[in-house]
Amino acid sequence: MNGEIKKNYDDLQIYQTALLNANDIIILFSSEGKILKVNLKAINSYGYEEDELLSMNIFELRNKEKLDIANTQFEKAKLGEIEFETIHYRKDGSSFPVEVKSIGVEINKGIFVLSIIRDITNRVKNEEEIRKLASLVENTDDAIIGKDLEGVITSWNLGAEKIYGYKREEVLGKHISVIIPEDKINDFCEIMKKIKNGEKIKGFESKRKKKNGELIDVSITVSPIYNLAGKLIGASNITRDVTENKKVEEELREKYEEISSLYEELIAIEEELRSNYQVLEEAKGEADKANQAKSEFLANISHEIRTPMNGIIGVIDLLKVTKLNKNQKEYLEMLSYSSRVLLGILNTILDISKIEAGKFELAVKPFDIKRTLNRITKELSLACNNKNLEASYYIDPYINYNLIGDEIRLNQVLINLVNNAIKFTKSGQIVFKVKKIESTNNKLILEFSVQDTGIGIKEEFKNDIFKRFVQQDMTSTKKYDGTGLGLAISRDIAKLMKGDIWFDSVENKGSTFYFTAEFLMDYTKNYKETSCDLQDNKIIINKTKKILIVEDNEINMKIVCAMVEKLGYEFEGAYDGREALEKLKDNSFDLILMDIQMPELNGYDATKIIRANEIKTMVHIYIIAMTAYSMNGDKERCIEIGMDDYISKPFDIDTLKNTILKYI
Ligand code: ADP
């Protein structure tokens, strides 16, 4: 090969190698578009084998529906040269964007087309990203402003238009100071100094000026802008209008301050309340103490008064069985009545003081309710008779009479209701009813009611009726006597008996008072009809039994002695425990009536000594305490210490008789 030919051949070799390995797709087409030659990139890009490609034409790489465009472009290429962008399809049907440069070439009078095809997938993607970014920048609510190093505005998005009120055309090319208030111009100088050092200023707060002159609060981030060559050419401002935020922040701060000062006030009030509370607590403590002292005083004083009352009532009872003329009998009846009323009042005061001192308790003892009901109905009949009222009763025939509970307190409530009904009724009738409400194996709930046709209760008084010391007529000229304590005590008793007390009443028509109470059934004892007629004052002659009466109070001693004598027993007296022990040495007694509070040796200690001695003698002597102290606990103490029974002072001759008869 000569040198010229060899050189041409070498060049051709180089071109061929370059074409074969080029980074772009290179295809040679015939004038009809048939593929004549492809490089490696073409094979890789379309996914066809070389043979397959060589049997195809240009149109098979293009969108089948837009072949007319492809055709026109190919024809243009044949005439010279054409550049365009389109889509090419791979063997698997997927497509990719391409940039095509096609050149018509004439070889040996034949026309060919050489196409250099570049896969522009990445570029299109980047362009899309850029478009998205641009749209974001354009549409964000923040103002995004570009400026050069001198501060001349180079870009201005929609956000900036919204915030500042300037259209893009109005500000492009103008200095950024159009939106900076005069006193903030320094900001700008400082910022530009930093930008020139390549620093970024993040979220500083400042003020900016709108087109209409209004000042707004903004938060600005300024970043340097570099060109592709890395040269600093300007800065971008991202500005957020924080006027609303500021307002809200301000409002929040004000609210916070308001709440803080309220809180402080509250703390001060709380402090004051606490110290007031302390003062109140102290005052309450004092009041409680005073109240306690009052209750104790009342309990003591009523106890003290009960002792001479014992004397008075005892003497009256003794006088009743002596020979008296008509006048004396009448006076004695009056004395008897008044002293019993006085005793009633004393008992009421004692009850209230016990309740207030928390010492009011119920007895739990077997009793026969028939006896209680008999007594009530008898009293009701008598009283109604005296007042010309009609009395009627209904007592459930199916109630069990042997019960366990507090007979005395039950009697007290019923007598109070019956007495009120009689007291407040001028004419008409009183109806007393007892109904069984519930009974189980060991429990019985009874409802007692007392209905009258009396004055009734005014609406405005209904809420107060159970309060202490309250009466419907509180004037000084009131018609009805009473303390206003009866119903209050009855309510306390009802509560203790796990029951209730209430009423229905119509003014001037009458009232019905209801009272419920729970009792235990007593199956242990078969009560004998205790029809011991309490009016029975027959004297028993029983000289064989001897009683020792131990009592320090001279009058009481006389009364008890007279009663015992009336009952027909022999007796001796001793003025204190020591004397009693002396008498016991030389005499034998069947029973001792023992006072509790005595000088030298009291009733408790004397009993203890007597019981101790009985261990040697093996003889048990009955001891009955005469308690004046009616606070609960004393009676129990008597039994505990070894006494057989007790009677409360003041007692009448019948009570004494019945108690003694239990033992001798
Ligand atoms: P007292 O009868 O000692 O005044 P109570 O506590 O038993 O005390 O009664 C309080 C008041 O309730 C009576 O003063 C009376 O005003 C009124 N009250 C009680 N029972 C009746 C009744 N049956 N009819 C009319 N008023 C009554």
XYZ file of C-alpha atoms and ligand atoms in Angstrom:
691
model
C 0.000 0.000 0.000
C 1.417 3.400 -0.916
C 1.599 6.101 1.748
C -1.421 8.209 0.591
C -3.751 5.271 0.449
C -2.482 3.936 3.749
C -3.148 7.283 5.455
C -6.732 7.423 4.123
C -7.261 3.885 5.233
C -5.984 4.663 8.752
C -8.284 7.687 8.987
C -11.212 5.556 7.969
C -10.343 2.987 10.600
C -10.195 5.694 13.285
C -13.563 7.136 12.219
C -15.173 3.776 12.181
C -13.881 2.943 15.666
C -15.009 6.357 16.957
C -18.472 5.965 15.418
C -18.827 2.447 16.700
C -18.000 3.435 20.279
C -19.511 6.927 20.376
C -21.615 7.937 23.410
C -24.459 8.996 21.125
C -26.513 6.671 18.956
C -25.349 6.867 15.351
C -27.422 5.331 12.527
C -27.033 5.422 8.774
C -30.288 5.275 6.795
C -30.968 4.655 3.122
C -33.017 7.290 1.287
C -36.132 5.197 2.044
C -35.280 5.208 5.732
C -33.939 1.640 5.903
C -31.344 1.149 8.630
C -28.015 0.398 7.039
C -25.530 0.777 9.880
C -25.757 1.143 13.689
C -23.185 1.644 16.432
C -22.952 -0.121 19.823
C -24.846 2.625 21.626
C -27.806 2.089 19.254
C -27.869 -1.634 20.023
C -27.710 -0.923 23.791
C -30.292 1.814 23.661
C -33.051 0.142 21.627
C -32.630 -3.394 22.916
C -32.673 -4.948 19.414
C -29.896 -7.231 18.117
C -27.783 -5.665 15.377
C -29.360 -8.007 12.800
C -32.815 -6.997 13.853
C -31.965 -3.315 13.602
C -30.503 -3.804 10.178
C -33.802 -5.252 8.981
C -35.819 -2.272 10.292
C -36.458 1.285 9.121
C -36.460 4.632 10.905
C -40.205 4.716 11.270
C -40.228 1.629 13.417
C -38.310 3.569 16.087
C -40.846 6.390 16.067
C -44.415 6.831 17.374
C -46.611 4.945 14.899
C -49.350 7.534 15.172
C -47.169 10.459 14.244
C -45.397 9.002 11.227
C -46.249 11.984 8.980
C -44.085 14.188 11.205
C -41.293 11.600 11.061
C -41.624 11.459 7.334
C -41.405 15.228 6.892
C -38.383 15.385 9.184
C -36.637 12.580 7.213
C -37.353 14.285 3.887
C -35.891 17.555 5.254
C -32.807 15.688 6.446
C -32.275 14.248 2.979
C -32.214 17.777 1.595
C -29.517 18.931 3.986
C -29.649 18.914 7.771
C -32.259 18.985 10.565
C -32.203 19.097 14.382
C -35.229 18.234 16.445
C -36.359 16.520 19.624
C -38.675 13.515 19.613
C -39.442 10.226 21.263
C -37.941 6.865 20.271
C -39.287 3.416 21.168
C -37.333 0.413 22.417
C -37.990 -3.213 21.508
C -39.904 -3.683 24.796
C -42.287 -0.810 23.911
C -40.830 1.672 26.407
C -39.780 5.096 25.131
C -37.160 7.734 25.836
C -36.708 11.344 24.742
C -34.032 12.007 22.169
C -32.337 14.955 20.516
C -31.691 14.132 16.862
C -29.311 15.696 14.361
C -29.833 14.201 10.882
C -27.633 15.051 7.904
C -28.228 14.112 4.281
C -25.089 12.695 2.589
C -24.453 11.810 -0.996
C -22.234 8.812 -1.576
C -21.592 7.613 -5.122
C -24.619 9.612 -6.308
C -26.814 7.807 -3.792
C -28.595 9.798 -0.980
C -28.163 8.587 2.603
C -29.137 10.040 5.997
C -26.771 9.932 8.946
C -28.483 10.524 12.321
C -26.715 11.332 15.568
C -29.230 10.614 18.318
C -28.730 11.640 21.967
C -30.717 10.125 24.848
C -31.907 13.245 26.750
C -33.822 11.444 29.515
C -31.737 13.096 32.274
C -31.890 16.530 30.728
C -35.672 16.376 30.410
C -35.901 15.208 33.993
C -33.716 18.083 35.178
C -35.738 20.518 33.153
C -38.922 19.188 34.745
C -37.414 19.561 38.208
C -36.346 23.071 37.378
C -39.832 23.867 36.079
C -41.357 22.511 39.276
C -38.935 24.486 41.368
C -39.645 27.615 39.376
C -43.358 27.124 39.869
C -42.814 26.588 43.563
C -40.732 29.713 43.792
C -43.324 31.564 41.819
C -46.306 30.427 43.806
C -45.011 30.325 47.372
C -46.520 32.786 49.858
C -43.009 33.899 50.774
C -41.443 36.690 48.821
C -38.380 35.443 46.883
C -36.313 38.285 45.584
C -33.033 38.182 43.676
C -30.642 41.112 43.709
C -27.155 41.782 42.472
C -24.244 42.765 44.671
C -25.238 46.426 44.441
C -28.750 45.678 45.614
C -30.478 46.024 42.267
C -33.522 43.758 42.055
C -33.086 41.004 39.451
C -36.027 38.713 40.212
C -39.390 39.125 42.026
C -41.894 36.290 42.462
C -45.677 36.329 42.943
C -45.201 36.023 46.731
C -43.228 39.272 46.636
C -46.025 40.894 44.626
C -48.553 39.796 47.238
C -46.502 40.877 50.241
C -45.188 44.208 48.982
C -47.927 45.180 46.491
C -45.403 45.933 43.688
C -45.788 44.175 40.301
C -42.636 42.540 38.983
C -42.289 45.136 36.160
C -42.431 47.963 38.683
C -39.403 46.840 40.661
C -37.093 44.861 38.362
C -33.955 46.988 37.895
C -34.802 49.163 40.910
C -32.783 49.225 44.129
C -33.934 46.948 46.962
C -34.211 50.034 49.189
C -37.709 50.647 47.739
C -38.961 48.130 50.288
C -36.622 49.017 53.172
C -37.754 51.634 55.703
C -35.173 54.398 56.206
C -34.239 53.358 59.699
C -33.475 49.847 58.478
C -31.135 50.775 55.617
C -28.254 49.798 57.887
C -29.650 46.241 57.851
C -29.034 46.161 54.141
C -25.414 47.341 54.400
C -24.632 44.854 57.146
C -26.243 42.013 55.200
C -24.400 42.766 51.990
C -21.101 42.819 53.897
C -21.787 39.301 55.126
C -22.978 38.097 51.706
C -19.747 39.333 50.168
C -17.942 37.145 52.696
C -20.020 34.216 51.447
C -22.142 34.030 54.632
C -25.834 33.146 54.783
C -28.107 35.136 57.178
C -30.925 33.011 58.494
C -34.358 34.221 59.622
C -33.575 37.628 61.080
C -36.566 39.760 62.011
C -37.001 43.260 60.727
C -39.498 45.694 59.244
C -40.202 46.269 55.555
C -42.244 48.829 53.672
C -45.120 47.996 51.327
C -45.979 49.943 48.191
C -48.744 51.726 50.105
C -46.238 52.801 52.760
C -47.525 50.393 55.370
C -44.830 48.784 57.526
C -44.884 45.042 58.024
C -43.007 42.633 60.300
C -40.891 40.188 58.322
C -38.535 37.291 58.857
C -35.785 37.257 56.177
C -33.236 34.678 55.083
C -30.541 35.982 52.736
C -28.231 33.603 50.788
C -25.421 34.363 48.339
C -25.943 33.483 44.639
C -23.073 32.114 42.552
C -22.903 31.704 38.803
C -21.852 28.432 37.159
C -18.280 29.504 37.314
C -18.626 29.828 41.083
C -18.441 33.588 41.056
C -20.565 35.520 43.594
C -23.072 37.515 41.591
C -25.751 38.519 44.042
C -28.076 37.378 46.820
C -31.534 35.866 47.240
C -33.986 37.081 49.903
C -36.676 34.756 51.188
C -39.034 36.953 53.171
C -42.045 35.897 55.248
C -44.699 38.318 56.417
C -44.964 37.639 60.158
C -47.204 40.623 60.992
C -50.109 38.280 61.832
C -47.835 35.991 63.834
C -46.496 39.008 65.664
C -49.999 40.175 66.420
C -50.972 36.747 67.693
C -47.706 36.565 69.610
C -48.410 39.979 71.095
C -51.942 38.973 72.002
C -50.638 35.751 73.520
C -48.076 37.692 75.514
C -50.776 40.066 76.761
C -53.025 37.115 77.640
C -50.121 35.426 79.348
C -49.412 38.545 81.358
C -53.110 38.856 82.182
C -53.255 35.221 83.279
C -50.031 35.601 85.225
C -51.411 38.541 87.146
C -54.717 36.690 87.672
C -52.726 33.740 88.912
C -50.851 35.967 91.308
C -54.155 37.392 92.508
C -55.483 33.862 92.951
C -52.428 32.913 94.962
C -52.964 35.959 97.149
C -56.659 35.084 97.557
C -55.771 31.487 98.339
C -53.267 32.695 100.894
C -55.888 34.944 102.438
C -58.452 32.136 102.410
C -55.964 29.836 104.058
C -55.277 32.298 106.836
C -59.026 33.034 107.167
C -59.612 29.313 107.277
C -57.104 28.989 110.053
C -58.805 31.743 112.005
C -62.155 30.066 111.347
C -60.793 26.679 112.355
C -59.532 28.170 115.593
C -62.860 29.917 116.165
C -64.693 26.671 115.366
C -62.457 24.824 117.801
C -63.302 27.388 120.459
C -67.009 27.179 119.608
C -66.907 23.368 119.716
C -65.215 23.492 123.077
C -67.774 25.999 124.353
C -70.597 23.833 122.993
C -69.121 20.744 124.598
C -68.804 22.629 127.877
C -72.428 23.752 127.541
C -73.595 20.184 126.886
C -71.636 18.921 129.859
C -73.000 21.735 132.011
C -76.550 20.921 130.904
C -76.032 17.234 131.588
C -74.627 17.981 135.030
C -77.223 20.564 135.974
C -80.147 18.406 134.854
C -78.677 15.514 136.793
C -78.307 17.723 139.837
C -81.927 18.847 139.528
C -83.151 15.293 139.048
C -81.885 14.269 142.478
C -84.139 16.688 144.453
C -86.897 15.931 141.922
C -86.571 12.348 143.022
C -87.304 13.576 146.518
C -90.281 15.664 145.485
C -91.952 12.957 143.408
C -91.230 10.298 146.014
C -92.797 12.395 148.780
C -95.846 13.096 146.591
C -96.269 9.369 145.993
C -95.998 8.715 149.720
C -98.453 11.496 150.537
C -100.958 10.058 148.051
C -101.394 6.949 150.193
C -101.945 8.909 153.449
C -105.268 10.222 154.681
C -105.963 13.595 153.029
C -108.926 15.882 152.864
C -110.465 16.932 149.509
C -108.493 20.176 149.214
C -105.238 18.515 150.099
C -105.898 15.804 147.504
C -106.541 18.458 144.856
C -103.359 20.356 145.720
C -101.414 17.140 145.741
C -102.706 16.278 142.236
C -101.546 19.705 141.034
C -98.183 19.190 142.680
C -97.922 15.741 141.153
C -98.804 17.020 137.684
C -96.372 19.957 137.837
C -93.534 17.864 139.157
C -93.996 15.293 136.370
C -94.066 18.078 133.730
C -90.890 19.489 135.270
C -89.300 16.048 135.200
C -90.333 15.705 131.545
C -88.599 18.983 130.690
C -85.520 17.915 132.620
C -85.426 14.629 130.747
C -85.723 16.447 127.424
C -82.840 18.782 128.297
C -80.798 15.816 129.389
C -81.543 14.027 126.098
C -80.521 17.021 124.015
C -77.311 17.479 125.958
C -76.546 13.789 125.564
C -77.177 13.989 121.822
C -74.937 17.039 121.542
C -72.228 15.407 123.607
C -72.474 12.322 121.346
C -73.438 10.184 124.325
C -76.950 9.296 123.258
C -77.204 5.548 122.759
C -80.039 3.086 122.537
C -80.553 0.095 124.791
C -80.670 -3.321 123.119
C -82.950 -5.286 125.448
C -85.781 -7.774 125.046
C -89.197 -6.207 125.591
C -92.842 -6.874 124.925
C -94.163 -4.275 122.502
C -97.735 -5.186 123.434
C -97.145 -3.620 126.819
C -95.831 -0.407 125.177
C -98.802 -0.215 122.825
C -101.261 -0.878 125.650
C -99.797 1.960 127.614
C -99.943 4.340 124.644
C -103.533 3.485 123.780
C -104.551 3.807 127.429
C -102.973 7.247 127.692
C -104.468 8.312 124.381
C -107.952 7.201 125.450
C -107.668 9.020 128.749
C -106.410 12.233 127.185
C -108.991 12.161 124.405
C -111.672 11.595 126.963
C -110.555 14.643 128.896
C -110.611 16.789 125.740
C -113.767 15.331 124.241
C -111.906 13.919 121.263
C -112.566 10.609 119.629
C -109.728 8.096 119.778
C -109.305 5.096 117.506
C -106.558 2.545 116.950
C -105.507 0.052 114.421
C -102.762 -2.355 115.416
C -101.625 -4.980 112.919
C -102.657 -8.291 114.513
C -99.789 -10.147 112.893
C -96.865 -8.471 114.573
C -94.521 -10.390 116.768
C -94.613 -8.929 120.289
C -91.347 -10.291 121.606
C -88.771 -7.871 120.321
C -85.338 -6.570 121.155
C -84.743 -2.818 121.179
C -85.125 0.265 123.327
C -88.619 0.231 124.788
C -88.196 3.485 126.696
C -87.110 5.469 123.612
C -89.867 3.939 121.474
C -92.348 4.968 124.127
C -90.820 8.450 124.239
C -91.318 9.047 120.481
C -94.873 7.662 120.461
C -95.890 9.663 123.547
C -94.436 12.794 121.948
C -96.431 12.272 118.726
C -99.606 11.406 120.623
C -99.224 14.352 123.017
C -98.671 16.734 120.090
C -101.745 15.399 118.300
C -103.852 15.940 121.424
C -102.266 19.310 122.205
C -102.877 20.760 118.716
C -106.384 19.334 118.187
C -109.504 21.071 119.523
C -112.142 18.770 118.119
C -112.403 15.683 115.995
C -110.384 12.542 116.372
C -106.960 11.043 116.834
C -106.122 7.798 115.027
C -103.174 5.678 116.142
C -101.961 2.949 113.791
C -99.180 0.375 113.859
C -98.348 -1.464 110.629
C -95.808 -4.126 109.812
C -93.654 -2.853 106.924
C -91.165 -5.667 106.629
C -90.263 -8.755 108.564
C -87.467 -11.216 108.032
C -86.220 -14.063 110.180
C -84.681 -11.825 112.731
C -85.857 -8.310 111.883
C -89.115 -6.404 112.050
C -89.761 -2.932 110.665
C -92.838 -1.203 112.037
C -94.559 1.985 110.957
C -96.399 3.963 113.609
C -98.696 6.807 112.628
C -100.668 9.371 114.586
C -103.344 11.230 112.667
C -105.174 14.246 114.030
C -107.809 16.762 112.932
C -106.009 19.694 114.541
C -104.592 23.049 113.510
C -102.190 21.545 110.935
C -98.842 22.947 109.931
C -98.322 26.071 107.833
C -96.396 25.574 104.546
C -93.654 28.008 105.596
C -93.080 26.105 108.833
C -92.890 22.634 107.317
C -89.153 22.751 106.638
C -88.298 23.820 110.181
C -90.468 21.512 112.192
C -87.707 19.067 113.128
C -85.265 21.820 114.123
C -84.467 22.292 117.785
C -86.337 24.853 119.874
C -88.622 25.666 116.928
C -92.372 26.000 117.325
C -94.973 27.225 114.874
C -96.068 29.924 117.273
C -92.947 31.524 118.716
C -94.675 34.637 120.072
C -94.556 35.472 123.751
C -98.316 35.017 123.912
C -98.220 31.525 122.414
C -101.166 29.286 123.206
C -99.373 25.966 123.396
C -96.632 25.174 125.817
C -93.660 22.981 125.002
C -89.968 23.271 124.362
C -89.831 22.666 120.621
C -87.431 19.815 121.275
C -89.703 16.776 121.100
C -89.644 16.232 117.340
C -85.904 16.994 117.112
C -85.189 14.279 119.685
C -87.695 11.936 118.011
C -85.853 12.333 114.744
C -82.537 11.457 116.396
C -84.139 8.404 117.972
C -85.677 7.388 114.616
C -82.240 7.559 113.021
C -80.691 5.468 115.782
C -83.510 2.937 115.301
C -82.615 2.772 111.571
C -85.965 4.333 110.772
C -87.383 7.692 109.801
C -89.921 10.296 110.856
C -92.025 12.482 108.558
C -95.473 14.033 108.251
C -98.308 15.125 105.967
C -100.247 18.166 107.022
C -102.823 20.644 105.757
C -103.315 23.828 107.697
C -106.599 23.887 109.628
C -107.386 20.322 108.529
C -104.927 18.210 110.472
C -101.658 16.308 110.374
C -100.397 12.763 110.230
C -97.002 11.981 111.695
C -95.263 8.770 110.641
C -92.423 7.057 112.432
C -90.644 3.864 111.372
C -88.209 1.785 113.411
C -86.380 -1.490 113.108
C -86.395 -4.117 115.894
C -84.780 -7.494 116.334
C -87.036 -10.503 116.989
C -86.541 -12.238 120.293
C -87.135 -15.981 120.069
C -85.225 -16.817 123.229
C -87.856 -15.888 125.782
C -91.480 -16.627 126.021
C -92.754 -13.551 127.729
C -95.290 -13.988 130.380
C -98.117 -11.525 129.887
C -96.571 -8.818 132.020
C -99.916 -7.403 132.786
C -98.561 -6.272 136.156
C -101.085 -3.550 136.475
C -99.040 -0.446 137.045
C -101.942 1.205 138.823
C -101.991 -1.650 141.320
C -100.872 -0.162 144.592
C -101.791 -3.091 146.787
C -99.387 -3.488 149.658
C -97.617 -6.788 149.979
C -97.134 -8.129 153.464
C -93.901 -10.018 153.461
C -92.222 -9.525 156.748
C -89.898 -12.449 156.153
C -87.679 -10.576 153.665
C -85.220 -7.890 154.759
C -83.774 -5.127 152.630
C -80.697 -2.945 153.255
C -81.088 0.585 151.876
C -77.763 2.374 151.244
C -78.274 6.076 150.490
C -76.370 9.176 151.653
C -79.068 11.738 150.882
C -81.328 12.180 153.916
C -84.533 12.924 151.988
C -83.996 10.136 149.477
C -83.270 7.751 152.338
C -86.565 8.679 153.955
C -88.504 8.218 150.712
C -86.988 4.854 149.846
C -87.475 3.632 153.413
C -91.121 4.729 153.348
C -91.675 2.964 150.004
C -90.026 -0.238 151.208
C -92.068 -0.085 154.368
C -95.244 0.379 152.303
C -94.306 -2.676 150.302
C -94.185 -4.610 153.535
C -90.531 -5.489 153.775
C -88.284 -5.201 156.767
C -85.424 -2.821 156.191
C -82.407 -1.069 157.582
C -80.617 2.018 156.336
C -76.903 2.766 155.885
C -75.577 6.237 154.938
C -72.553 5.090 152.966
C -70.753 1.979 151.736
C -68.677 1.571 154.874
C -71.724 1.580 157.107
C -73.401 -0.926 154.788
C -70.449 -3.326 155.156
C -70.664 -2.971 158.967
C -74.387 -3.808 158.892
C -73.793 -6.806 156.643
C -71.403 -8.285 159.243
C -74.071 -8.614 161.949
C -77.296 -9.018 159.938
C -78.512 -11.030 157.022
C -80.357 -9.272 154.200
C -82.163 -10.618 151.150
C -81.544 -7.604 148.960
C -79.583 -4.318 148.956
C -80.786 -1.098 147.335
C -77.476 0.662 146.660
C -76.923 4.319 145.799
C -73.819 4.903 143.642
C -72.376 8.273 144.590
C -71.640 8.348 148.319
C -68.871 9.716 150.535
C -66.294 7.411 152.205
C -67.084 4.295 150.139
C -69.182 4.575 146.972
C -71.674 2.027 145.651
C -69.297 0.485 143.113
C -66.497 -0.135 145.623
C -68.886 -1.399 148.311
C -70.351 -3.899 145.793
C -66.869 -5.091 144.834
C -66.063 -5.817 148.520
C -69.405 -7.566 149.099
C -68.920 -9.784 146.033
C -65.342 -10.582 147.111
C -66.572 -11.705 150.542
C -69.235 -13.908 148.955
C -66.518 -16.178 147.607
C -66.019 -17.353 151.226
C -69.662 -17.350 152.382
C -71.029 -18.864 149.138
C -74.209 -16.776 149.629
C -75.296 -14.404 146.860
C -77.106 -11.292 147.963
C -79.105 -9.344 145.372
C -77.890 -5.790 144.858
C -80.025 -3.271 142.948
C -78.337 0.008 142.067
C -80.283 3.229 142.444
C -78.639 5.309 139.703
C -79.271 9.015 139.443
C -76.763 9.248 136.709
C -78.508 8.584 133.479
C -75.616 8.994 131.092
C -75.265 5.725 129.241
C -72.529 3.514 130.517
C -73.284 3.778 134.246
C -75.947 1.119 134.112
C -73.656 -1.233 132.215
C -70.951 -0.512 134.730
C -73.263 -1.524 137.607
C -73.879 -4.928 136.022
C -70.219 -5.353 135.153
C -69.174 -4.734 138.734
C -71.551 -7.435 139.980
C -74.858 -5.763 140.754
C -77.986 -7.646 139.703
C -80.116 -4.781 138.412
C -80.589 -1.033 138.527
C -83.411 1.482 138.753
C -83.104 5.100 137.663
C -83.939 7.840 140.080
C -86.497 9.266 140.349
C -88.551 6.072 140.488
C -92.035 5.475 141.778
C -93.238 2.848 144.203
C -94.515 0.570 141.419
C -91.189 0.484 139.637
C -89.481 -0.321 142.911
C -92.017 -3.026 143.693
C -91.687 -4.691 140.269
C -87.905 -4.659 140.413
C -87.723 -6.120 143.928
C -90.297 -8.784 143.002
C -87.986 -10.032 140.258
C -85.524 -11.171 142.956
C -87.310 -11.861 146.248
P -93.239 21.032 121.310
O -94.453 20.207 121.090
O -92.622 20.864 122.648
O -93.392 22.453 120.920
P -92.148 19.454 119.163
O -90.777 19.371 118.634
O -92.826 18.195 119.548
O -92.092 20.468 120.339
O -93.038 20.169 118.073
C -92.541 21.342 117.462
C -93.656 22.151 116.869
O -94.219 21.468 115.754
C -94.828 22.386 117.794
O -94.604 23.470 118.656
C -95.934 22.688 116.790
O -95.827 24.027 116.349
C -95.596 21.764 115.626
N -96.358 20.503 115.712
C -95.922 19.305 116.140
N -96.890 18.369 116.052
C -97.981 18.987 115.566
C -99.329 18.581 115.251
N -99.737 17.315 115.417
N -100.171 19.506 114.742
C -99.767 20.785 114.572
N -98.530 21.237 114.845
C -97.641 20.359 115.343
